[in-house]
XYZ file of C-alpha atoms in Angstrom:
407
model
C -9.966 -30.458 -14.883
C -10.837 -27.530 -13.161
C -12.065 -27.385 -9.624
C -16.378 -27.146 -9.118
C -15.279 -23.615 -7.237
C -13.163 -22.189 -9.719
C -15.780 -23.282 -12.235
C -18.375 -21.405 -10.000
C -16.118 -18.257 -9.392
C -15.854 -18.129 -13.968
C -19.946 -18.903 -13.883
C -20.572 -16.242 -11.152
C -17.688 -13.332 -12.899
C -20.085 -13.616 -16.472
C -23.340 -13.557 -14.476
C -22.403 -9.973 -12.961
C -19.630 -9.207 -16.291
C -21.729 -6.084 -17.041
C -21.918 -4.569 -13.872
C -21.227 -0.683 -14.251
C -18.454 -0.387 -11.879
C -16.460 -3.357 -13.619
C -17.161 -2.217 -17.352
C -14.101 -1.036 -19.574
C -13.964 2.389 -19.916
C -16.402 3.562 -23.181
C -14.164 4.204 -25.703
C -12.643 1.044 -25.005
C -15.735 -0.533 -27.073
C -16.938 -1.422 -30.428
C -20.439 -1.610 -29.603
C -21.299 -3.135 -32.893
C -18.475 -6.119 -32.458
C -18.037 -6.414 -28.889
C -14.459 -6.100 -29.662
C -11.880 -4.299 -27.067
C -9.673 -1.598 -28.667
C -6.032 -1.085 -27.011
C -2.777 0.114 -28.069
C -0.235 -1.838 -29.164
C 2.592 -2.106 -31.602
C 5.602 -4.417 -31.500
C 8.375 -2.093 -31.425
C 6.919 0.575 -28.936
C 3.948 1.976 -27.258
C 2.770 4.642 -30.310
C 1.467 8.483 -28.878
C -0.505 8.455 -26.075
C -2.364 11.084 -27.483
C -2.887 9.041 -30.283
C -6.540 7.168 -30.646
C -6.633 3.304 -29.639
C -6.460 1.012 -32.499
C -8.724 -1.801 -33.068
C -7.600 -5.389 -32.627
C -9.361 -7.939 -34.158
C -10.578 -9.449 -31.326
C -10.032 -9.166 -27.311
C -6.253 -9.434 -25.530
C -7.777 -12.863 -24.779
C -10.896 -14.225 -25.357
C -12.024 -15.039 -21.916
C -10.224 -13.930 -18.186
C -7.454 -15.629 -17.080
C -7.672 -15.374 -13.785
C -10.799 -14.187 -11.848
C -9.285 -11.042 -10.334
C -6.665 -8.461 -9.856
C -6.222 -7.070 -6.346
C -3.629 -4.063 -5.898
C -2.240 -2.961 -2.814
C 0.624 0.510 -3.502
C 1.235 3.726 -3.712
C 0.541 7.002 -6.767
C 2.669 4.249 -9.170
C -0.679 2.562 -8.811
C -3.262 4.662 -7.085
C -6.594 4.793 -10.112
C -8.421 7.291 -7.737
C -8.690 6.526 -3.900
C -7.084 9.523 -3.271
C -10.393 11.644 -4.757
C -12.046 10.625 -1.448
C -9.604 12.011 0.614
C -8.327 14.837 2.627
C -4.627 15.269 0.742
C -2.307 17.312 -1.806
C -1.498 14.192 -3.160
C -3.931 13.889 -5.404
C -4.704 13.915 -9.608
C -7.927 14.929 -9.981
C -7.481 17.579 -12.130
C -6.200 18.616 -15.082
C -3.425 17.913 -17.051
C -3.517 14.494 -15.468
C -5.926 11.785 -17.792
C -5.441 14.187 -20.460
C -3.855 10.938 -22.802
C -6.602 8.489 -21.000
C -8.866 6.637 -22.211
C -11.945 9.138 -21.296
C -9.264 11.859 -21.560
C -10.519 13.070 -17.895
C -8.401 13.004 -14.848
C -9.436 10.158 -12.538
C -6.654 10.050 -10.086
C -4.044 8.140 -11.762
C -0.442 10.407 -11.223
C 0.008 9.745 -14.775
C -1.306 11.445 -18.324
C -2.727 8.004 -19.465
C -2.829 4.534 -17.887
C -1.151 3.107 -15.358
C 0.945 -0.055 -15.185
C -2.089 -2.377 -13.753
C -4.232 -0.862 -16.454
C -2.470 -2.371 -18.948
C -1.795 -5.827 -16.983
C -5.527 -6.257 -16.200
C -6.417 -6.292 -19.740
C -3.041 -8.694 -20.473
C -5.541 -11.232 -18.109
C -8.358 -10.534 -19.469
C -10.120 -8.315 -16.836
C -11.866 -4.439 -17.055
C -9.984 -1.986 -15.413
C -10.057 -2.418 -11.286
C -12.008 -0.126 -9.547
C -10.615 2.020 -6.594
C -11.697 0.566 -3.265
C -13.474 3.731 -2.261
C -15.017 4.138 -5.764
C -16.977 1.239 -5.697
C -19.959 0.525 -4.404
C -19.291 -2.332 -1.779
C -21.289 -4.534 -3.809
C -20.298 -8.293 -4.817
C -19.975 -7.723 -8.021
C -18.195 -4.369 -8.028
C -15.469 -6.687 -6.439
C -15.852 -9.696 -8.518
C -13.035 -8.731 -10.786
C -10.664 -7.450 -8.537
C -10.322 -4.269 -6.291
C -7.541 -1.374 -6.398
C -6.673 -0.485 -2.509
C -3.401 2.092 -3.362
C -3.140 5.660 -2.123
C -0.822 7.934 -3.408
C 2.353 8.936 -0.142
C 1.411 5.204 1.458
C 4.219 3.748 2.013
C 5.767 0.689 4.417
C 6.334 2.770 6.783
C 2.697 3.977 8.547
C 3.727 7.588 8.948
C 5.209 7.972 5.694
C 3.731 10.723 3.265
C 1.678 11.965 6.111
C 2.523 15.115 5.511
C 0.908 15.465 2.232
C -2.261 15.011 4.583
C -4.609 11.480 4.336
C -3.843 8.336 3.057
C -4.119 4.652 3.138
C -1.478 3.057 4.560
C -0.368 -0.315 3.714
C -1.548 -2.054 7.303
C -4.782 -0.152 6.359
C -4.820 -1.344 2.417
C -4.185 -5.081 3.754
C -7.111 -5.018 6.337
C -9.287 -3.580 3.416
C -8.189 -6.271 1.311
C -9.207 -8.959 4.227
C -12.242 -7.099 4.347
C -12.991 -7.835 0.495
C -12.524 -11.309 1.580
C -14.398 -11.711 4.252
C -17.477 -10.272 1.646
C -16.673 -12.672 -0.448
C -16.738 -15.592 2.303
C -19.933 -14.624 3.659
C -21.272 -13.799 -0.098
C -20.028 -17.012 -1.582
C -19.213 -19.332 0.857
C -15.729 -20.160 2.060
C -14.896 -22.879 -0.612
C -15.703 -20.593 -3.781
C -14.054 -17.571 -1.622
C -10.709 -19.473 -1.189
C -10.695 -20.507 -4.671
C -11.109 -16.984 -5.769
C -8.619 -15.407 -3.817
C -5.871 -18.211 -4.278
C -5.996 -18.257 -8.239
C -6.441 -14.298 -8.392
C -3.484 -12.203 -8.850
C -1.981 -9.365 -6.371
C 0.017 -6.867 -7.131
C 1.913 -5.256 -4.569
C 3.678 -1.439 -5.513
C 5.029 0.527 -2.734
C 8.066 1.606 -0.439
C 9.346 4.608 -2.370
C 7.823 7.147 -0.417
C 9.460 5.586 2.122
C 12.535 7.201 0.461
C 10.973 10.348 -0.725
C 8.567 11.439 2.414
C 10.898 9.846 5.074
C 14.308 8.549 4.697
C 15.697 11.128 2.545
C 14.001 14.373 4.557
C 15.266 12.828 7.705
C 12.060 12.565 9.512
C 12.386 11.476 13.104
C 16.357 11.732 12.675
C 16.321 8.253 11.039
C 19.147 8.803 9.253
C 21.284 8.973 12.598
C 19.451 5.687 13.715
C 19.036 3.835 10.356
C 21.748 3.501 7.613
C 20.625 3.163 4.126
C 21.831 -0.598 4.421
C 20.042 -1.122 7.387
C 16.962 0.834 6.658
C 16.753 -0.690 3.368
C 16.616 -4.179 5.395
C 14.099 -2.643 8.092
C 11.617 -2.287 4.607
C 12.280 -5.406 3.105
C 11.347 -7.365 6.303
C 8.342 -5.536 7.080
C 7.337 -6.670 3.556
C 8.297 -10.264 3.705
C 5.860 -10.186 6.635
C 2.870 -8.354 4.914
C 3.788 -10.655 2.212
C 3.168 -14.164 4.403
C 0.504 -12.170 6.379
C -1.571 -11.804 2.553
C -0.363 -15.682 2.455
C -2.115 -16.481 5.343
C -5.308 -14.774 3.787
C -5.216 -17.384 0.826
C -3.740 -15.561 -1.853
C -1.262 -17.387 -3.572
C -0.051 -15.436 -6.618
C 2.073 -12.224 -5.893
C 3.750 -9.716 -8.370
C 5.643 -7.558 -5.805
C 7.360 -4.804 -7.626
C 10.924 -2.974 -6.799
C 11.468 0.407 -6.826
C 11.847 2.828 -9.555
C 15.109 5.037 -10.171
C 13.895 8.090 -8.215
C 17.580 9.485 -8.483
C 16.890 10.487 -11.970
C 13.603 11.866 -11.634
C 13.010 15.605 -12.590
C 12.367 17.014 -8.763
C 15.755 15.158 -7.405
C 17.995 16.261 -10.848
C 16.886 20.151 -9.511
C 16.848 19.508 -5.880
C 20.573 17.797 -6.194
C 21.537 20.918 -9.291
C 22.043 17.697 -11.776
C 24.077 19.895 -14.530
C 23.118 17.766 -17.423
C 20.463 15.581 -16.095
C 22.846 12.536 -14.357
C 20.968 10.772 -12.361
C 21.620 11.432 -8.943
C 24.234 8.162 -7.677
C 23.406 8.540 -4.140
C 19.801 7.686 -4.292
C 19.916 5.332 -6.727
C 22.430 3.435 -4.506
C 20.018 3.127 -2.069
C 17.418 1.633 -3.988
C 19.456 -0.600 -5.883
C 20.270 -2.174 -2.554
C 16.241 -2.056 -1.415
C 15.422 -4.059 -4.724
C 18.062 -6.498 -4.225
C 16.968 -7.043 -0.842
C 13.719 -7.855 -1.985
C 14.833 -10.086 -4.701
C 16.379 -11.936 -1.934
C 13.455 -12.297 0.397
C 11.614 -13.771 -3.016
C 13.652 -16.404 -3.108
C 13.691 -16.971 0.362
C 9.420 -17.238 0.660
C 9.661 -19.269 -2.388
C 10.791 -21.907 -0.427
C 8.688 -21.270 2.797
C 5.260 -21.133 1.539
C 4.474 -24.023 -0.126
C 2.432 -23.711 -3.372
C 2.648 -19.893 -3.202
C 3.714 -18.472 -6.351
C 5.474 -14.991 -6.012
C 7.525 -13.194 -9.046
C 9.725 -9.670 -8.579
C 10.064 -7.575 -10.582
C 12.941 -4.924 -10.848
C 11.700 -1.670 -11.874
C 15.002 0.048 -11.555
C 16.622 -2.351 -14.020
C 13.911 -1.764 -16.462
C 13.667 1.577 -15.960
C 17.045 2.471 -16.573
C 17.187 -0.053 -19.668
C 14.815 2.917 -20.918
C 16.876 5.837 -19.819
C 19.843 4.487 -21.291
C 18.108 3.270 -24.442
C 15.768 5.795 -24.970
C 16.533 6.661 -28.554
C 15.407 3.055 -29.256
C 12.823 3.617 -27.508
C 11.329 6.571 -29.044
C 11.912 9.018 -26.090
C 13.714 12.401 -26.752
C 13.469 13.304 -23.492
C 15.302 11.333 -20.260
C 15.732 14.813 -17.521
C 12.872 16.488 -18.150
C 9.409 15.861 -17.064
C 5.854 16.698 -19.082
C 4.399 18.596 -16.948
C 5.778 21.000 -14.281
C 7.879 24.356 -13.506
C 11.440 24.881 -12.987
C 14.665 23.206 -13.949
C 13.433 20.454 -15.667
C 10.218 21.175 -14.484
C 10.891 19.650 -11.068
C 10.690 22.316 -8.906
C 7.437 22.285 -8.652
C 4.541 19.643 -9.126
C 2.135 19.369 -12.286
C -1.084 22.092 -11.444
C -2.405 23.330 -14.535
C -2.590 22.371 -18.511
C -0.329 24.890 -19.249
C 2.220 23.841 -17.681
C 2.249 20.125 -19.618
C 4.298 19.674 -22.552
C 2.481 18.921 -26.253
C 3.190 15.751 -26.699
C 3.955 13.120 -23.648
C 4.759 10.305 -25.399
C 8.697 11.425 -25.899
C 9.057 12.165 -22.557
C 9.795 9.314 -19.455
C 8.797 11.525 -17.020
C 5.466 12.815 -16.861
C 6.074 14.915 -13.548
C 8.481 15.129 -10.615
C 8.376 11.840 -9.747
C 5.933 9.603 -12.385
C 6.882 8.435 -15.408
C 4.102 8.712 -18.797
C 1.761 6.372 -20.200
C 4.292 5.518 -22.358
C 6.708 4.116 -19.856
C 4.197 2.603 -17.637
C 3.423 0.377 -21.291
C 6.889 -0.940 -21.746
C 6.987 -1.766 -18.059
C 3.652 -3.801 -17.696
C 4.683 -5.753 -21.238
C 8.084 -6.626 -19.389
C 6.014 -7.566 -15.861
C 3.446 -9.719 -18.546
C 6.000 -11.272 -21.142
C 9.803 -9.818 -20.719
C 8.795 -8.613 -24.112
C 11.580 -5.764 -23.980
C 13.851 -6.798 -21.016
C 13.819 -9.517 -18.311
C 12.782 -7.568 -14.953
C 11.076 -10.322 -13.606
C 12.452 -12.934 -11.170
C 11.998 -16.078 -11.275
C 9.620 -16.179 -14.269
C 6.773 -13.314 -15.463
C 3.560 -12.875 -15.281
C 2.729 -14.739 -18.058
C 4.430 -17.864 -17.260
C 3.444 -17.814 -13.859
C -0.450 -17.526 -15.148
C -0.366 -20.011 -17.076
C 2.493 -22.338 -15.383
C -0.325 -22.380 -12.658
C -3.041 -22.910 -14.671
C -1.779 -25.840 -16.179
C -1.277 -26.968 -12.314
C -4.617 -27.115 -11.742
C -5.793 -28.846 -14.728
C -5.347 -32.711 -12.907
């Protein structure tokens, strides 16, 4: 049976289920049937400028786990950025164009991002960004979003762009959360929330893009990429046990993405037919495997903790080399932007986004569309298109868990 506090965490998430800040978005509802309307089709995420089709009944009839907490970068970011001082930001048009409300809201994408899709995979509404809520309980309830677009692992990283959240600074927010919850709840019923909740952890490749690569601070005179890459993945095996020590016991940490083949680096590096660029890839390859390594490594030191990777590379590239099967047309060239394949310079206006997103991987210099951010949350939930996932998905993890608790 279940535990009395995860009981009362499920009694206490439908009390508060209509809370404004935790609703789907409105178009997601049939008001009539209560029924949730998403995309899906088995061979392929259809347009994203297409309108949601109805399913005849909810991803899953009731949550699977009580929350989804998300600590990253702009792979992730669903508007934290809007509050800040920064040019990294997506508050404007083209960007949300393809969402839900079809109005930007801060996602670096022209429709929904990865955890989008994954929270309604569990079950859950959309997460709300940490500085879009209210700071009530049951804004929280559900699950919190604490990524800023140009955080990285590194503190200084992306500071250039102007404010941010760093990850230190995302992690105390999170332990702020808890302690909310603690003094909201009680300890017990806290504990049991956090611990059967999900986080998902995105971030490290501005790490690449904002310092590595430019050569801040000469670090590529101190630091080779084989040793910088190891710097990273230790400072996130100990963020990683640090969350651990905070009760959370479910982790999807996520690799890196194949930033040598996005549109900015194919101009920057004068790609003549849109190779990816070998060099940078290299280097990110190596990061991932690192961090499939330290996986398997906490796996064994924290008892009961369950923690999955996921390679986004490997399933990324899957796509690039695939794409025809895919539905993609194009693999160089981003959506929205200027110059040689519209990587020079970042997405600004409508008019310089393409018609139709949805063949495209890229949706600007560095973020890939709606489309792609699909096939990659089915393969984090289910390996529906490729494994990317180590040791097991999200799915199996869920529910391998679940079945844990049910003594």
């Amino acid at each position: 049976m279940l535990t009395t506090h995860l009981l009362a965490i499920f009694l206490i998430s439908a009390i508060v289920s209509h809370s404004k800040a935790l609703r789907f978005p409105r178009e997601l509802y049939n008001l009539s049937s209560n029924q949730i309307f998403i995309v899906d089709n088995l061979s392929r995420p259809p347009s994203s400028s297409a309108s949601p089709t109805p399913l005849l009944s909810p991803a899953v009839s009731s949550p699977l786990v009580p929350a989804l907490f998300i600590i990253g970068d702009s792979t992730v970011d669903c508007g934290n950025n809007n509050y800040l001082g920064t040019f990294a930001r997506a508050d404007r048009p083209p960007y949300g164009r393809d969402f839900d409300t079809h109005l930007p809201t801060g996602r670096f994408c022209n429709g929904r991002i990865p955890v989008d899709y994954l929270a309604l995979h569990l079950g859950l509404p959309f997460v709300p960004s940490y500085l879009g809520q209210t700071g009530e309980l049951e804004d929280m309830l559900h699950g919190v979003n604490y990524a800023s677009a140009a955080a990285g692992i590194i503190f200084s990283s992306g500071s250039e762009l102007g404010q941010h959240i760093s990850l230190t600074h995302q992690i105390q927010q999170f332990s702020d959360t808890y302690q909310q919850f603690v003094l909201s709840l009680g300890e017990d019923v806290a504990i049991d929330l956090i611990s059967s909740s999900v986080l998902y952890v995105s971030i490290g490749i501005n790490d690449y893009i904002h310092y590595y690569l430019r050569n801040v601070s000469n670090v590529q005179n101190l630091y080779l990429p084989w040793g910088f890459n190891q710097f990273l993945a230790s400072t996130m095996r100990q963020e990683i046990k640090n969350l651990y020590n905070t009760n959370v016991q479910r982790f999807v940490v996520m690799g890196l993405p194949p930033i040598g083949c996005a549109p900015y680096y194919l101009q920057r590096y004068k790609s003549n037919n849109g190779e990816c660029v070998e060099e940078i890839n290299d280097m990110i390859m190596e990061f991932n495997f690192f961090m499939r390594y330290m996986t398997d490594e906490l796996l064994h030191e924290l008892p009961d903790a369950g923690i999955i990777f996921c390679d986004v590379f490997q399933g990324s590239m899957d796509i690039i080399r695939n794409h025809k099967s895919y539905g993609f047309e194009s693999t160089a060239n981003a959506c929205c932007g200027l110059g040689k394949y519209n990587g020079w310079m970042m997405c600004m206006s409508p008019q310089m986004a393409c018609r139709n997103a949805s063949d495209h991987i890229w949706w600007d210099q560095f973020h890939p569309t709606d489309a792609v951010n699909a096939i990659l949350a089915d393969n984090v939930w289910s390996s529906r298109h490729t494994e990317m996932c180590y040791p097991m998905n999200l799915e199996k993890m869920v529910f391998s868990q679940s079945l844990n608790n049910l003594v």
